[in-house]
Amino acid sequence: MLSRAAMLLGGLLLAVATMIAAQRSGPEAAAQCQVHLVQSGPCSYTFVLPDPQLCPLGDPGSPDSLQRDVSPTAPSASLGAWRAQRMRQLEKALENSTLRLQKLERYIQMNLRSKLARAQQHMVQNQTAAMLELGSDILNETAARTSDVEAKVLNETSRLEVQMMETSLSTEELEKQLLQHSNELHRLQGRSSALETRLQALETQQQEDLASLREEKEQLRRLLGNHSGALAVLERSLRLASSNSSLLQMQQRQLLESVQRLVHVMAQGPAAPMRAPEQMFQDCAEIRRSGATADGVYTIRVANDSEPKKVFCGMESNGGGWTIIQRRVDGSEDFQRSWKEYKEGFGNPAGEYWLGNEAIHQLTSRATYSLRVELEDWEDQEAYAQYERFQLGSEAQLYRISVSGYSDSVGRQTGLFLRSANFSTRDADNDNCVCECAQLLSGGWWFDACGLSNLNGVYYRDGQHLRRMDGVRWQYFRGPGYSLRATRMMIRPVGG
């Protein structure tokens, strides 16, 4: 308010000064003065000012006039004197102006004080009214907004109350469900504890039963081992007795025939020649055709062999008449033999033995033979492999095996090479491998490149027969690392 009043006072002083200057200059100069507008905040004031070019400045020679700056023209005049004179003139003009302003101020205070007071009062009233109106508008707007806010707050409060009620109901329902679940959990925990106790009791009982069963199994295994040994001995004894019985029957029959012939010869007279009858068989098929039907050890005479050979004949299974050329039953015979021993044969025909490569060659050279291989593991499982055509070459041919027409009970592949292979021993390496399979896998066999079988390997007993590559093995029956319990190889003429 004071700045606005000061500005108004300054404008009035300027207007009065202009009017006085215009009156002093005359009516024409006053008519040519300009009109100026002074803006002070929201209020504006209009003042009439003379044009600076038309309003005269007065007589230069009068004491109330301000002389123009005039530089000295005389070259001999001193610049300092001129400046001093100029300063005195300016001081005189400033003093005259100050007197005029004081006179003007006294005039304004005397003539315009009441108008200024009324103007200020009117301005204060206008501003007060404007402020009151503005305050009223603000109050109305505030009241309206407050009403809207109160309504919104009431609506939101109602909504929150409803939500709180719903939440409270949901919380109560959840608390009920939680209580029910807690009760159910306690009940289940009780049942679980009871079941755990019962399970522990059952586990203890099962462990006790398992220990008892293991002990009984061990006893049964020991008993079975003892019985198995006794049964094996008894079986060998029975086979020997049966074989001896068959031989005895044949000898009795031959003796009876000899006696009958002798009686017949004696009845004809002393001139009749006496011949001692002698009948020898070339293989077990001929022995069977002669009437023998029991498994056992028999005597045969192989062609080109001066001495008869003892063989075991299979008369009771698969049509009978089988000549056993290889047999493994208990590991009693050492099969780590030389080339000569495999050529001539070794072992006991009543137990484990190898007939001899030369005898097998002579037999399979005079007729067409088939080969049957019978296998048995330590779990009493049996399998066989049969070849419709089997032949063994001469010693010059390294006893080369030739087989064809394969069939078996395993349903996989042959354990012997169908393209044939030479026989090898530890002192005669005739295989197709630089590793010397007979040295690596032991025994004598048709190894080729160490092959898929070796029934003449090391005999490993029960409990030691697993993961044995040099054992008694047939790859497609129980795998390459399983050493079998019993094997036998037997031949018979085709159609015999």
CSV table of C-alpha atoms in Angstrom, one decimal:
chain,number,residue,atom,x,y,z
A,1,MET,CA,0.0,0.0,0.0
A,2,LEU,CA,2.8,2.5,0.8
A,3,SER,CA,4.7,1.7,-2.4
A,4,ARG,CA,1.5,2.3,-4.3
A,5,ALA,CA,0.9,5.6,-2.5
A,6,ALA,CA,4.5,6.6,-3.2
A,7,MET,CA,4.1,5.9,-6.8
A,8,LEU,CA,0.8,7.8,-6.9
A,9,LEU,CA,2.5,10.8,-5.2
A,10,GLY,CA,5.4,10.7,-7.6
A,11,GLY,CA,3.0,10.7,-10.5
A,12,LEU,CA,1.1,13.6,-9.1
A,13,LEU,CA,4.4,15.5,-8.5
A,14,LEU,CA,5.4,14.9,-12.1
A,15,ALA,CA,2.0,16.0,-13.4
A,16,VAL,CA,2.1,19.2,-11.3
A,17,ALA,CA,5.6,20.0,-12.5
A,18,THR,CA,4.5,19.5,-16.0
A,19,MET,CA,1.5,21.7,-15.6
A,20,ILE,CA,3.6,24.5,-14.0
A,21,ALA,CA,6.1,24.3,-16.8
A,22,ALA,CA,3.3,24.4,-19.3
A,23,GLN,CA,1.7,27.5,-17.6
A,24,ARG,CA,5.1,29.2,-17.7
A,25,SER,CA,5.6,28.4,-21.3
A,26,GLY,CA,2.3,29.5,-22.4
A,27,PRO,CA,-0.9,27.9,-23.7
A,28,GLU,CA,0.6,26.7,-27.0
A,29,ALA,CA,3.3,24.7,-25.3
A,30,ALA,CA,0.7,23.3,-22.8
A,31,ALA,CA,-1.4,22.2,-25.7
A,32,GLN,CA,1.5,20.3,-27.2
A,33,CYS,CA,2.4,18.3,-24.0
A,34,GLN,CA,2.0,14.5,-24.1
A,35,VAL,CA,-0.3,12.3,-22.1
A,36,HIS,CA,1.4,9.5,-20.1
A,37,LEU,CA,-0.1,6.4,-18.4
A,38,VAL,CA,1.4,5.1,-15.2
A,39,GLN,CA,0.5,1.6,-14.2
A,40,SER,CA,0.7,0.5,-10.5
A,41,GLY,CA,-0.6,-3.0,-9.8
A,42,PRO,CA,-4.2,-3.4,-10.7
A,43,CYS,CA,-4.7,0.5,-10.7
A,44,SER,CA,-3.6,2.8,-13.5
A,45,TYR,CA,-3.1,6.7,-13.4
A,46,THR,CA,-3.0,9.1,-16.3
A,47,PHE,CA,-0.7,12.1,-16.4
A,48,VAL,CA,-0.3,14.8,-19.1
A,49,LEU,CA,3.3,15.5,-19.8
A,50,PRO,CA,4.7,18.1,-22.2
A,51,ASP,CA,6.6,17.0,-25.3
A,52,PRO,CA,10.3,17.5,-24.6
A,53,GLN,CA,10.9,19.1,-28.0
A,54,LEU,CA,8.0,21.6,-27.7
A,55,CYS,CA,8.1,22.5,-24.1
A,56,PRO,CA,10.5,25.4,-23.7
A,57,LEU,CA,13.1,25.2,-21.0
A,58,GLY,CA,12.9,29.0,-20.1
A,59,ASP,CA,15.4,31.7,-20.5
A,60,PRO,CA,18.9,30.7,-20.3
A,61,GLY,CA,19.9,33.8,-18.6
A,62,SER,CA,17.3,33.5,-15.8
A,63,PRO,CA,18.4,31.9,-12.6
A,64,ASP,CA,15.7,29.2,-12.9
A,65,SER,CA,17.0,27.8,-16.2
A,66,LEU,CA,19.6,25.1,-16.8
A,67,GLN,CA,22.2,26.2,-19.3
A,68,ARG,CA,23.4,23.8,-22.0
A,69,ASP,CA,26.9,22.5,-22.0
A,70,VAL,CA,29.0,24.9,-24.0
A,71,SER,CA,32.6,24.1,-24.6
A,72,PRO,CA,35.0,27.0,-24.6
A,73,THR,CA,35.8,28.3,-28.0
A,74,ALA,CA,38.8,30.4,-27.2
A,75,PRO,CA,41.9,28.3,-27.6
A,76,SER,CA,43.6,30.3,-24.9
A,77,ALA,CA,40.8,29.6,-22.3
A,78,SER,CA,41.8,27.2,-19.5
A,79,LEU,CA,39.9,23.8,-19.4
A,80,GLY,CA,40.0,23.8,-15.6
A,81,ALA,CA,38.4,27.3,-15.4
A,82,TRP,CA,35.6,26.1,-17.7
A,83,ARG,CA,34.9,23.0,-15.6
A,84,ALA,CA,34.8,25.1,-12.4
A,85,GLN,CA,32.4,27.5,-14.0
A,86,ARG,CA,30.3,24.6,-15.3
A,87,MET,CA,30.2,23.1,-11.8
A,88,ARG,CA,29.0,26.4,-10.3
A,89,GLN,CA,26.2,26.6,-12.9
A,90,LEU,CA,25.1,23.0,-12.1
A,91,GLU,CA,25.1,23.7,-8.4
A,92,LYS,CA,23.1,26.8,-8.9
A,93,ALA,CA,20.6,24.9,-11.1
A,94,LEU,CA,20.4,22.1,-8.5
A,95,GLU,CA,19.7,24.6,-5.8
A,96,ASN,CA,16.9,26.3,-7.8
A,97,SER,CA,15.4,22.9,-8.6
A,98,THR,CA,15.5,21.9,-4.9
A,99,LEU,CA,13.6,25.2,-4.0
A,100,ARG,CA,11.0,24.5,-6.6
A,101,LEU,CA,10.5,21.0,-5.4
A,102,GLN,CA,10.1,22.1,-1.9
A,103,LYS,CA,7.5,24.7,-3.0
A,104,LEU,CA,5.7,22.0,-5.0
A,105,GLU,CA,5.8,19.6,-2.0
A,106,ARG,CA,4.2,22.3,0.2
A,107,TYR,CA,1.6,22.9,-2.5
A,108,ILE,CA,0.8,19.2,-2.8
A,109,GLN,CA,0.6,18.8,0.9
A,110,MET,CA,-1.8,21.7,1.2
A,111,ASN,CA,-4.1,21.0,-1.8
A,112,LEU,CA,-4.0,17.2,-2.4
A,113,ARG,CA,-3.8,15.8,1.1
A,114,SER,CA,-7.6,15.5,1.5
A,115,LYS,CA,-8.0,14.0,-2.0
A,116,LEU,CA,-5.2,11.6,-1.3
A,117,ALA,CA,-6.9,10.5,1.9
A,118,ARG,CA,-10.2,10.1,0.2
A,119,ALA,CA,-8.5,8.1,-2.6
A,120,GLN,CA,-6.8,6.0,-0.2
A,121,GLN,CA,-10.0,5.4,1.8
A,122,HIS,CA,-11.8,4.6,-1.4
A,123,MET,CA,-9.0,2.3,-2.6
A,124,VAL,CA,-9.0,0.5,0.8
A,125,GLN,CA,-12.7,0.1,0.7
A,126,ASN,CA,-12.6,-1.3,-2.9
A,127,GLN,CA,-9.8,-3.6,-1.9
A,128,THR,CA,-11.6,-4.7,1.2
A,129,ALA,CA,-14.7,-5.4,-0.8
A,130,ALA,CA,-12.7,-7.3,-3.3
A,131,MET,CA,-11.0,-9.2,-0.6
A,132,LEU,CA,-14.4,-9.9,1.1
A,133,GLU,CA,-15.9,-11.1,-2.2
A,134,LEU,CA,-12.8,-13.2,-2.9
A,135,GLY,CA,-13.0,-14.6,0.7
A,136,SER,CA,-16.7,-15.3,0.2
A,137,ASP,CA,-16.0,-17.1,-3.1
A,138,ILE,CA,-13.2,-19.1,-1.5
A,139,LEU,CA,-15.4,-20.0,1.5
A,140,ASN,CA,-18.2,-21.1,-0.9
A,141,GLU,CA,-15.9,-23.1,-3.0
A,142,THR,CA,-14.2,-24.6,0.1
A,143,ALA,CA,-17.6,-25.4,1.6
A,144,ALA,CA,-18.6,-27.1,-1.7
A,145,ARG,CA,-15.4,-29.0,-1.9
A,146,THR,CA,-15.6,-29.9,1.8
A,147,SER,CA,-19.1,-31.3,1.2
A,148,ASP,CA,-17.9,-33.4,-1.7
A,149,VAL,CA,-15.0,-34.6,0.3
A,150,GLU,CA,-17.2,-35.4,3.3
A,151,ALA,CA,-19.6,-37.3,1.0
A,152,LYS,CA,-16.7,-39.2,-0.5
A,153,VAL,CA,-15.2,-39.8,2.9
A,154,LEU,CA,-18.6,-41.1,4.2
A,155,ASN,CA,-19.0,-43.3,1.1
A,156,GLU,CA,-15.4,-44.7,1.5
A,157,THR,CA,-15.9,-45.1,5.2
A,158,SER,CA,-19.2,-47.1,4.6
A,159,ARG,CA,-17.4,-49.2,2.0
A,160,LEU,CA,-14.5,-49.9,4.3
A,161,GLU,CA,-16.9,-50.8,7.1
A,162,VAL,CA,-18.7,-53.2,4.8
A,163,GLN,CA,-15.3,-54.7,3.8
A,164,MET,CA,-14.3,-54.9,7.4
A,165,MET,CA,-17.4,-56.7,8.3
A,166,GLU,CA,-16.9,-59.1,5.4
A,167,THR,CA,-13.3,-59.6,6.3
A,168,SER,CA,-14.3,-60.2,9.9
A,169,LEU,CA,-16.8,-62.9,8.8
A,170,SER,CA,-14.1,-64.4,6.5
A,171,THR,CA,-11.6,-64.3,9.3
A,172,GLU,CA,-14.0,-66.1,11.6
A,173,GLU,CA,-14.7,-68.7,9.0
A,174,LEU,CA,-11.0,-69.1,8.4
A,175,GLU,CA,-10.4,-69.4,12.1
A,176,LYS,CA,-13.0,-72.2,12.3
A,177,GLN,CA,-11.4,-74.0,9.3
A,178,LEU,CA,-8.0,-73.6,10.9
A,179,LEU,CA,-9.3,-75.0,14.1
A,180,GLN,CA,-10.8,-77.9,12.3
A,181,HIS,CA,-7.5,-78.5,10.4
A,182,SER,CA,-5.6,-78.2,13.6
A,183,ASN,CA,-7.8,-80.9,15.2
A,184,GLU,CA,-7.5,-83.1,12.0
A,185,LEU,CA,-3.7,-82.6,12.0
A,186,HIS,CA,-3.5,-83.6,15.7
A,187,ARG,CA,-5.6,-86.6,14.9
A,188,LEU,CA,-3.4,-87.5,11.9
A,189,GLN,CA,-0.2,-87.0,14.0
A,190,GLY,CA,-1.6,-89.4,16.6
A,191,ARG,CA,-2.3,-92.0,13.9
A,192,SER,CA,1.1,-91.3,12.3
A,193,SER,CA,2.8,-91.9,15.6
A,194,ALA,CA,0.9,-95.1,16.1
A,195,LEU,CA,1.7,-96.2,12.5
A,196,GLU,CA,5.4,-95.4,13.0
A,197,THR,CA,5.4,-97.4,16.2
A,198,ARG,CA,3.7,-100.3,14.4
A,199,LEU,CA,6.1,-99.9,11.4
A,200,GLN,CA,9.1,-100.0,13.7
A,201,ALA,CA,7.7,-103.1,15.3
A,202,LEU,CA,7.1,-104.7,11.9
A,203,GLU,CA,10.6,-103.7,10.7
A,204,THR,CA,12.1,-105.3,13.9
A,205,GLN,CA,10.1,-108.4,13.3
A,206,GLN,CA,11.0,-108.5,9.6
A,207,GLN,CA,14.7,-108.1,10.4
A,208,GLU,CA,14.5,-110.9,12.9
A,209,ASP,CA,12.6,-113.1,10.4
A,210,LEU,CA,15.1,-112.2,7.7
A,211,ALA,CA,18.0,-113.1,9.9
A,212,SER,CA,16.3,-116.4,10.8
A,213,LEU,CA,15.6,-117.0,7.1
A,214,ARG,CA,19.2,-116.3,6.2
A,215,GLU,CA,20.4,-118.6,8.9
A,216,GLU,CA,18.0,-121.3,7.6
A,217,LYS,CA,19.1,-120.6,4.0
A,218,GLU,CA,22.7,-121.0,5.0
A,219,GLN,CA,22.0,-124.3,6.8
A,220,LEU,CA,20.0,-125.5,3.8
A,221,ARG,CA,22.8,-124.4,1.5
A,222,ARG,CA,25.4,-126.3,3.5
A,223,LEU,CA,23.0,-129.3,3.7
A,224,LEU,CA,22.3,-129.1,0.0
A,225,GLY,CA,26.1,-128.9,-0.7
A,226,ASN,CA,26.7,-132.0,1.4
A,227,HIS,CA,23.8,-133.8,-0.3
A,228,SER,CA,24.8,-132.6,-3.7
A,229,GLY,CA,28.3,-134.1,-3.2
A,230,ALA,CA,26.8,-137.3,-1.9
A,231,LEU,CA,24.3,-137.4,-4.8
A,232,ALA,CA,27.1,-136.7,-7.3
A,233,VAL,CA,29.1,-139.6,-5.9
A,234,LEU,CA,26.0,-141.8,-5.9
A,235,GLU,CA,25.2,-140.8,-9.5
A,236,ARG,CA,28.7,-141.6,-10.6
A,237,SER,CA,28.5,-144.9,-8.8
A,238,LEU,CA,25.1,-145.7,-10.4
A,239,ARG,CA,26.4,-144.8,-13.8
A,240,LEU,CA,29.5,-146.9,-13.3
A,241,ALA,CA,27.3,-149.7,-12.0
A,242,SER,CA,25.0,-149.3,-15.0
A,243,SER,CA,27.9,-149.2,-17.4
A,244,ASN,CA,29.4,-152.3,-15.7
A,245,SER,CA,26.1,-154.0,-15.8
A,246,SER,CA,25.7,-153.3,-19.5
A,247,LEU,CA,29.2,-154.4,-20.2
A,248,LEU,CA,28.6,-157.5,-18.0
A,249,GLN,CA,25.4,-158.2,-20.0
A,250,MET,CA,27.2,-157.8,-23.3
A,251,GLN,CA,30.1,-160.1,-22.1
A,252,GLN,CA,27.6,-162.7,-20.8
A,253,ARG,CA,25.8,-162.6,-24.1
A,254,GLN,CA,29.1,-162.9,-26.0
A,255,LEU,CA,30.2,-165.7,-23.7
A,256,LEU,CA,27.0,-167.5,-24.2
A,257,GLU,CA,27.3,-167.1,-27.9
A,258,SER,CA,30.9,-168.4,-27.7
A,259,VAL,CA,29.8,-171.4,-25.6
A,260,GLN,CA,27.1,-172.1,-28.0
A,261,ARG,CA,29.5,-172.0,-30.9
A,262,LEU,CA,31.9,-174.1,-29.0
A,263,VAL,CA,29.3,-176.7,-28.3
A,264,HIS,CA,28.3,-176.6,-31.9
A,265,VAL,CA,31.9,-177.1,-33.0
A,266,MET,CA,32.4,-179.8,-30.5
A,267,ALA,CA,29.3,-181.5,-31.8
A,268,GLN,CA,30.6,-181.5,-35.4
A,269,GLY,CA,33.9,-183.1,-34.4
A,270,PRO,CA,37.5,-182.3,-33.7
A,271,ALA,CA,38.4,-181.5,-37.3
A,272,ALA,CA,36.3,-178.3,-37.2
A,273,PRO,CA,38.4,-175.0,-36.9
A,274,MET,CA,38.0,-173.0,-33.6
A,275,ARG,CA,37.6,-169.2,-33.9
A,276,ALA,CA,37.4,-166.8,-30.9
A,277,PRO,CA,34.6,-164.4,-31.8
A,278,GLU,CA,35.4,-160.7,-31.3
A,279,GLN,CA,33.0,-157.8,-31.9
A,280,MET,CA,34.1,-154.1,-31.6
A,281,PHE,CA,32.0,-150.9,-32.2
A,282,GLN,CA,33.1,-147.7,-33.9
A,283,ASP,CA,30.9,-145.3,-31.9
A,284,CYS,CA,28.0,-145.2,-29.4
A,285,ALA,CA,25.4,-145.3,-32.2
A,286,GLU,CA,26.5,-148.8,-33.2
A,287,ILE,CA,26.5,-149.9,-29.5
A,288,ARG,CA,22.9,-148.6,-29.2
A,289,ARG,CA,21.9,-150.5,-32.3
A,290,SER,CA,23.4,-153.6,-30.7
A,291,GLY,CA,20.9,-153.3,-27.8
A,292,ALA,CA,22.5,-151.1,-25.1
A,293,THR,CA,20.1,-148.5,-23.7
A,294,ALA,CA,21.9,-147.3,-20.5
A,295,ASP,CA,24.2,-144.3,-20.2
A,296,GLY,CA,27.7,-145.4,-19.3
A,297,VAL,CA,31.3,-146.0,-20.3
A,298,TYR,CA,31.8,-148.3,-23.3
A,299,THR,CA,34.7,-149.4,-25.5
A,300,ILE,CA,35.0,-148.4,-29.1
A,301,ARG,CA,37.7,-148.9,-31.7
A,302,VAL,CA,38.4,-145.9,-33.9
A,303,ALA,CA,39.7,-146.5,-37.5
A,304,ASN,CA,43.5,-146.2,-37.8
A,305,ASP,CA,43.8,-146.5,-34.0
A,306,SER,CA,45.5,-149.7,-32.8
A,307,GLU,CA,44.2,-149.4,-29.3
A,308,PRO,CA,40.5,-149.3,-28.3
A,309,LYS,CA,39.2,-146.2,-26.4
A,310,LYS,CA,37.0,-145.9,-23.5
A,311,VAL,CA,34.1,-143.4,-24.1
A,312,PHE,CA,31.0,-142.3,-22.3
A,313,CYS,CA,27.8,-143.0,-24.3
A,314,GLY,CA,24.6,-141.0,-23.9
A,315,MET,CA,21.9,-143.6,-24.5
A,316,GLU,CA,18.9,-142.2,-22.6
A,317,SER,CA,18.3,-138.7,-24.0
A,318,ASN,CA,17.6,-137.1,-27.4
A,319,GLY,CA,17.3,-140.4,-29.1
A,320,GLY,CA,20.5,-141.9,-27.6
A,321,GLY,CA,23.6,-143.1,-29.4
A,322,TRP,CA,25.6,-140.0,-28.6
A,323,THR,CA,29.4,-140.3,-28.3
A,324,ILE,CA,30.6,-137.9,-25.7
A,325,ILE,CA,33.8,-136.1,-26.9
A,326,GLN,CA,34.0,-133.6,-24.0
A,327,ARG,CA,32.7,-133.5,-20.5
A,328,ARG,CA,33.0,-131.1,-17.5
A,329,VAL,CA,31.1,-131.8,-14.3
A,330,ASP,CA,33.2,-131.0,-11.2
A,331,GLY,CA,36.6,-129.5,-12.1
A,332,SER,CA,38.4,-132.8,-11.2
A,333,GLU,CA,40.4,-132.8,-14.4
A,334,ASP,CA,43.0,-130.3,-15.5
A,335,PHE,CA,42.2,-129.0,-19.0
A,336,GLN,CA,45.3,-126.8,-19.3
A,337,ARG,CA,47.0,-129.3,-21.6
A,338,SER,CA,49.4,-129.4,-24.5
A,339,TRP,CA,48.8,-129.9,-28.2
A,340,LYS,CA,49.8,-133.6,-28.0
A,341,GLU,CA,47.5,-134.3,-25.0
A,342,TYR,CA,44.5,-132.7,-26.8
A,343,LYS,CA,45.4,-134.8,-29.9
A,344,GLU,CA,45.5,-138.1,-28.0
A,345,GLY,CA,42.9,-137.3,-25.4
A,346,PHE,CA,43.0,-137.3,-21.6
A,347,GLY,CA,40.8,-137.7,-18.5
A,348,ASN,CA,38.4,-140.2,-17.1
A,349,PRO,CA,35.3,-141.1,-19.3
A,350,ALA,CA,33.3,-141.7,-16.1
A,351,GLY,CA,34.0,-138.1,-15.0
A,352,GLU,CA,35.7,-135.3,-16.9
A,353,TYR,CA,37.7,-136.0,-20.2
A,354,TRP,CA,38.5,-135.0,-23.7
A,355,LEU,CA,38.2,-137.8,-26.3
A,356,GLY,CA,41.1,-136.6,-28.5
A,357,ASN,CA,41.2,-134.5,-31.7
A,358,GLU,CA,42.6,-137.4,-33.8
A,359,ALA,CA,39.8,-139.8,-32.8
A,360,ILE,CA,37.2,-137.0,-33.4
A,361,HIS,CA,38.8,-136.4,-36.8
A,362,GLN,CA,38.7,-140.2,-37.7
A,363,LEU,CA,35.1,-140.5,-36.6
A,364,THR,CA,33.8,-137.4,-38.5
A,365,SER,CA,35.8,-138.3,-41.6
A,366,ARG,CA,34.1,-141.6,-42.3
A,367,ALA,CA,30.5,-140.4,-42.0
A,368,THR,CA,28.5,-137.2,-41.6
A,369,TYR,CA,28.0,-136.3,-37.9
A,370,SER,CA,26.0,-133.8,-36.0
A,371,LEU,CA,27.2,-132.0,-32.9
A,372,ARG,CA,25.1,-131.2,-29.7
A,373,VAL,CA,26.5,-129.0,-26.9
A,374,GLU,CA,24.7,-129.2,-23.6
A,375,LEU,CA,25.2,-126.4,-20.9
A,376,GLU,CA,24.2,-126.0,-17.2
A,377,ASP,CA,24.7,-123.0,-14.9
A,378,TRP,CA,25.0,-122.8,-11.1
A,379,GLU,CA,21.3,-122.0,-10.8
A,380,ASP,CA,20.3,-125.4,-12.4
A,381,GLN,CA,19.3,-123.8,-15.7
A,382,GLU,CA,20.1,-125.8,-18.8
A,383,ALA,CA,20.5,-124.9,-22.5
A,384,TYR,CA,21.7,-126.6,-25.6
A,385,ALA,CA,23.2,-125.7,-29.0
A,386,GLN,CA,23.0,-128.1,-31.9
A,387,TYR,CA,24.7,-128.2,-35.3
A,388,GLU,CA,23.4,-130.5,-38.0
A,389,ARG,CA,26.8,-130.8,-39.7
A,390,PHE,CA,30.1,-131.2,-37.8
A,391,GLN,CA,33.5,-132.2,-39.0
A,392,LEU,CA,37.0,-131.9,-37.7
A,393,GLY,CA,40.0,-131.6,-40.0
A,394,SER,CA,43.3,-133.6,-39.8
A,395,GLU,CA,46.3,-132.6,-37.8
A,396,ALA,CA,47.8,-131.1,-40.9
A,397,GLN,CA,44.7,-129.0,-41.2
A,398,LEU,CA,45.3,-127.9,-37.5
A,399,TYR,CA,42.1,-129.9,-36.5
A,400,ARG,CA,40.0,-127.2,-38.2
A,401,ILE,CA,36.3,-127.2,-37.1
A,402,SER,CA,33.5,-126.9,-39.6
A,403,VAL,CA,29.8,-126.6,-38.5
A,404,SER,CA,26.5,-125.7,-40.1
A,405,GLY,CA,22.8,-126.0,-39.5
A,406,TYR,CA,22.7,-124.2,-36.2
A,407,SER,CA,19.8,-124.3,-33.7
A,408,ASP,CA,19.6,-123.8,-29.9
A,409,SER,CA,17.3,-123.2,-26.9
A,410,VAL,CA,18.8,-119.7,-26.1
A,411,GLY,CA,17.4,-118.2,-29.3
A,412,ARG,CA,20.3,-115.9,-30.0
A,413,GLN,CA,23.5,-116.7,-31.9
A,414,THR,CA,26.0,-119.5,-32.2
A,415,GLY,CA,28.9,-119.8,-29.8
A,416,LEU,CA,31.2,-121.5,-32.5
A,417,PHE,CA,32.3,-119.8,-35.6
A,418,LEU,CA,30.3,-121.0,-38.6
A,419,ARG,CA,33.1,-120.0,-41.0
A,420,SER,CA,35.4,-122.5,-39.2
A,421,ALA,CA,38.5,-122.0,-37.0
A,422,ASN,CA,41.8,-123.7,-36.2
A,423,PHE,CA,42.4,-125.5,-32.9
A,424,SER,CA,44.9,-123.7,-30.5
A,425,THR,CA,46.6,-124.8,-27.2
A,426,ARG,CA,49.1,-123.1,-25.0
A,427,ASP,CA,52.0,-124.5,-27.0
A,428,ALA,CA,50.4,-124.1,-30.5
A,429,ASP,CA,49.0,-120.7,-31.2
A,430,ASN,CA,46.8,-121.1,-34.4
A,431,ASP,CA,44.2,-118.4,-33.7
A,432,ASN,CA,43.7,-115.1,-35.6
A,433,CYS,CA,44.7,-112.9,-32.7
A,434,VAL,CA,48.2,-111.5,-31.8
A,435,CYS,CA,47.3,-111.9,-28.1
A,436,GLU,CA,47.6,-115.8,-28.1
A,437,CYS,CA,44.1,-116.6,-26.9
A,438,ALA,CA,45.1,-120.0,-25.4
A,439,GLN,CA,47.6,-118.3,-23.1
A,440,LEU,CA,45.2,-115.5,-22.3
A,441,LEU,CA,42.0,-117.6,-21.8
A,442,SER,CA,43.6,-121.0,-21.0
A,443,GLY,CA,42.8,-124.5,-22.3
A,444,GLY,CA,42.6,-125.7,-25.9
A,445,TRP,CA,39.8,-124.5,-28.2
A,446,TRP,CA,38.8,-123.1,-31.6
A,447,PHE,CA,39.5,-119.5,-30.5
A,448,ASP,CA,39.7,-117.7,-33.9
A,449,ALA,CA,40.0,-114.2,-32.4
A,450,CYS,CA,39.5,-115.3,-28.8
A,451,GLY,CA,35.9,-116.1,-29.8
A,452,LEU,CA,32.5,-116.3,-28.1
A,453,SER,CA,33.1,-119.6,-26.2
A,454,ASN,CA,35.7,-121.8,-24.4
A,455,LEU,CA,34.3,-124.9,-22.8
A,456,ASN,CA,37.8,-126.1,-21.8
A,457,GLY,CA,38.7,-123.0,-19.7
A,458,VAL,CA,39.5,-122.8,-16.0
A,459,TYR,CA,36.8,-124.5,-13.8
A,460,TYR,CA,35.5,-122.0,-11.2
A,461,ARG,CA,33.3,-123.2,-8.4
A,462,ASP,CA,30.1,-121.6,-7.0
A,463,GLY,CA,30.7,-118.2,-5.6
A,464,GLN,CA,33.8,-117.6,-7.7
A,465,HIS,CA,32.3,-118.1,-11.2
A,466,LEU,CA,31.4,-114.5,-12.0
A,467,ARG,CA,33.4,-112.0,-14.0
A,468,ARG,CA,35.7,-114.8,-15.2
A,469,MET,CA,36.8,-114.3,-18.8
A,470,ASP,CA,39.1,-117.4,-18.7
A,471,GLY,CA,36.4,-119.7,-17.3
A,472,VAL,CA,34.1,-122.3,-18.8
A,473,ARG,CA,32.0,-119.9,-20.9
A,474,TRP,CA,29.4,-119.7,-23.7
A,475,GLN,CA,28.7,-116.1,-24.3
A,476,TYR,CA,25.1,-116.4,-25.4
A,477,PHE,CA,24.2,-118.4,-22.3
A,478,ARG,CA,24.7,-116.3,-19.1
A,479,GLY,CA,27.2,-113.9,-20.8
A,480,PRO,CA,30.9,-113.7,-21.4
A,481,GLY,CA,32.0,-113.4,-17.8
A,482,TYR,CA,30.0,-116.4,-16.3
A,483,SER,CA,31.8,-119.7,-15.7
A,484,LEU,CA,29.4,-122.6,-16.2
A,485,ARG,CA,28.9,-125.6,-13.9
A,486,ALA,CA,28.7,-128.5,-16.3
A,487,THR,CA,29.1,-129.0,-20.1
A,488,ARG,CA,29.3,-131.8,-22.5
A,489,MET,CA,29.9,-132.1,-26.3
A,490,MET,CA,28.6,-135.2,-28.1
A,491,ILE,CA,28.4,-136.4,-31.7
A,492,ARG,CA,26.2,-138.8,-33.6
A,493,PRO,CA,25.9,-139.9,-37.2
A,494,VAL,CA,23.2,-138.0,-39.1
A,495,GLY,CA,20.2,-140.3,-39.3
A,496,GLY,CA,21.8,-142.8,-36.8
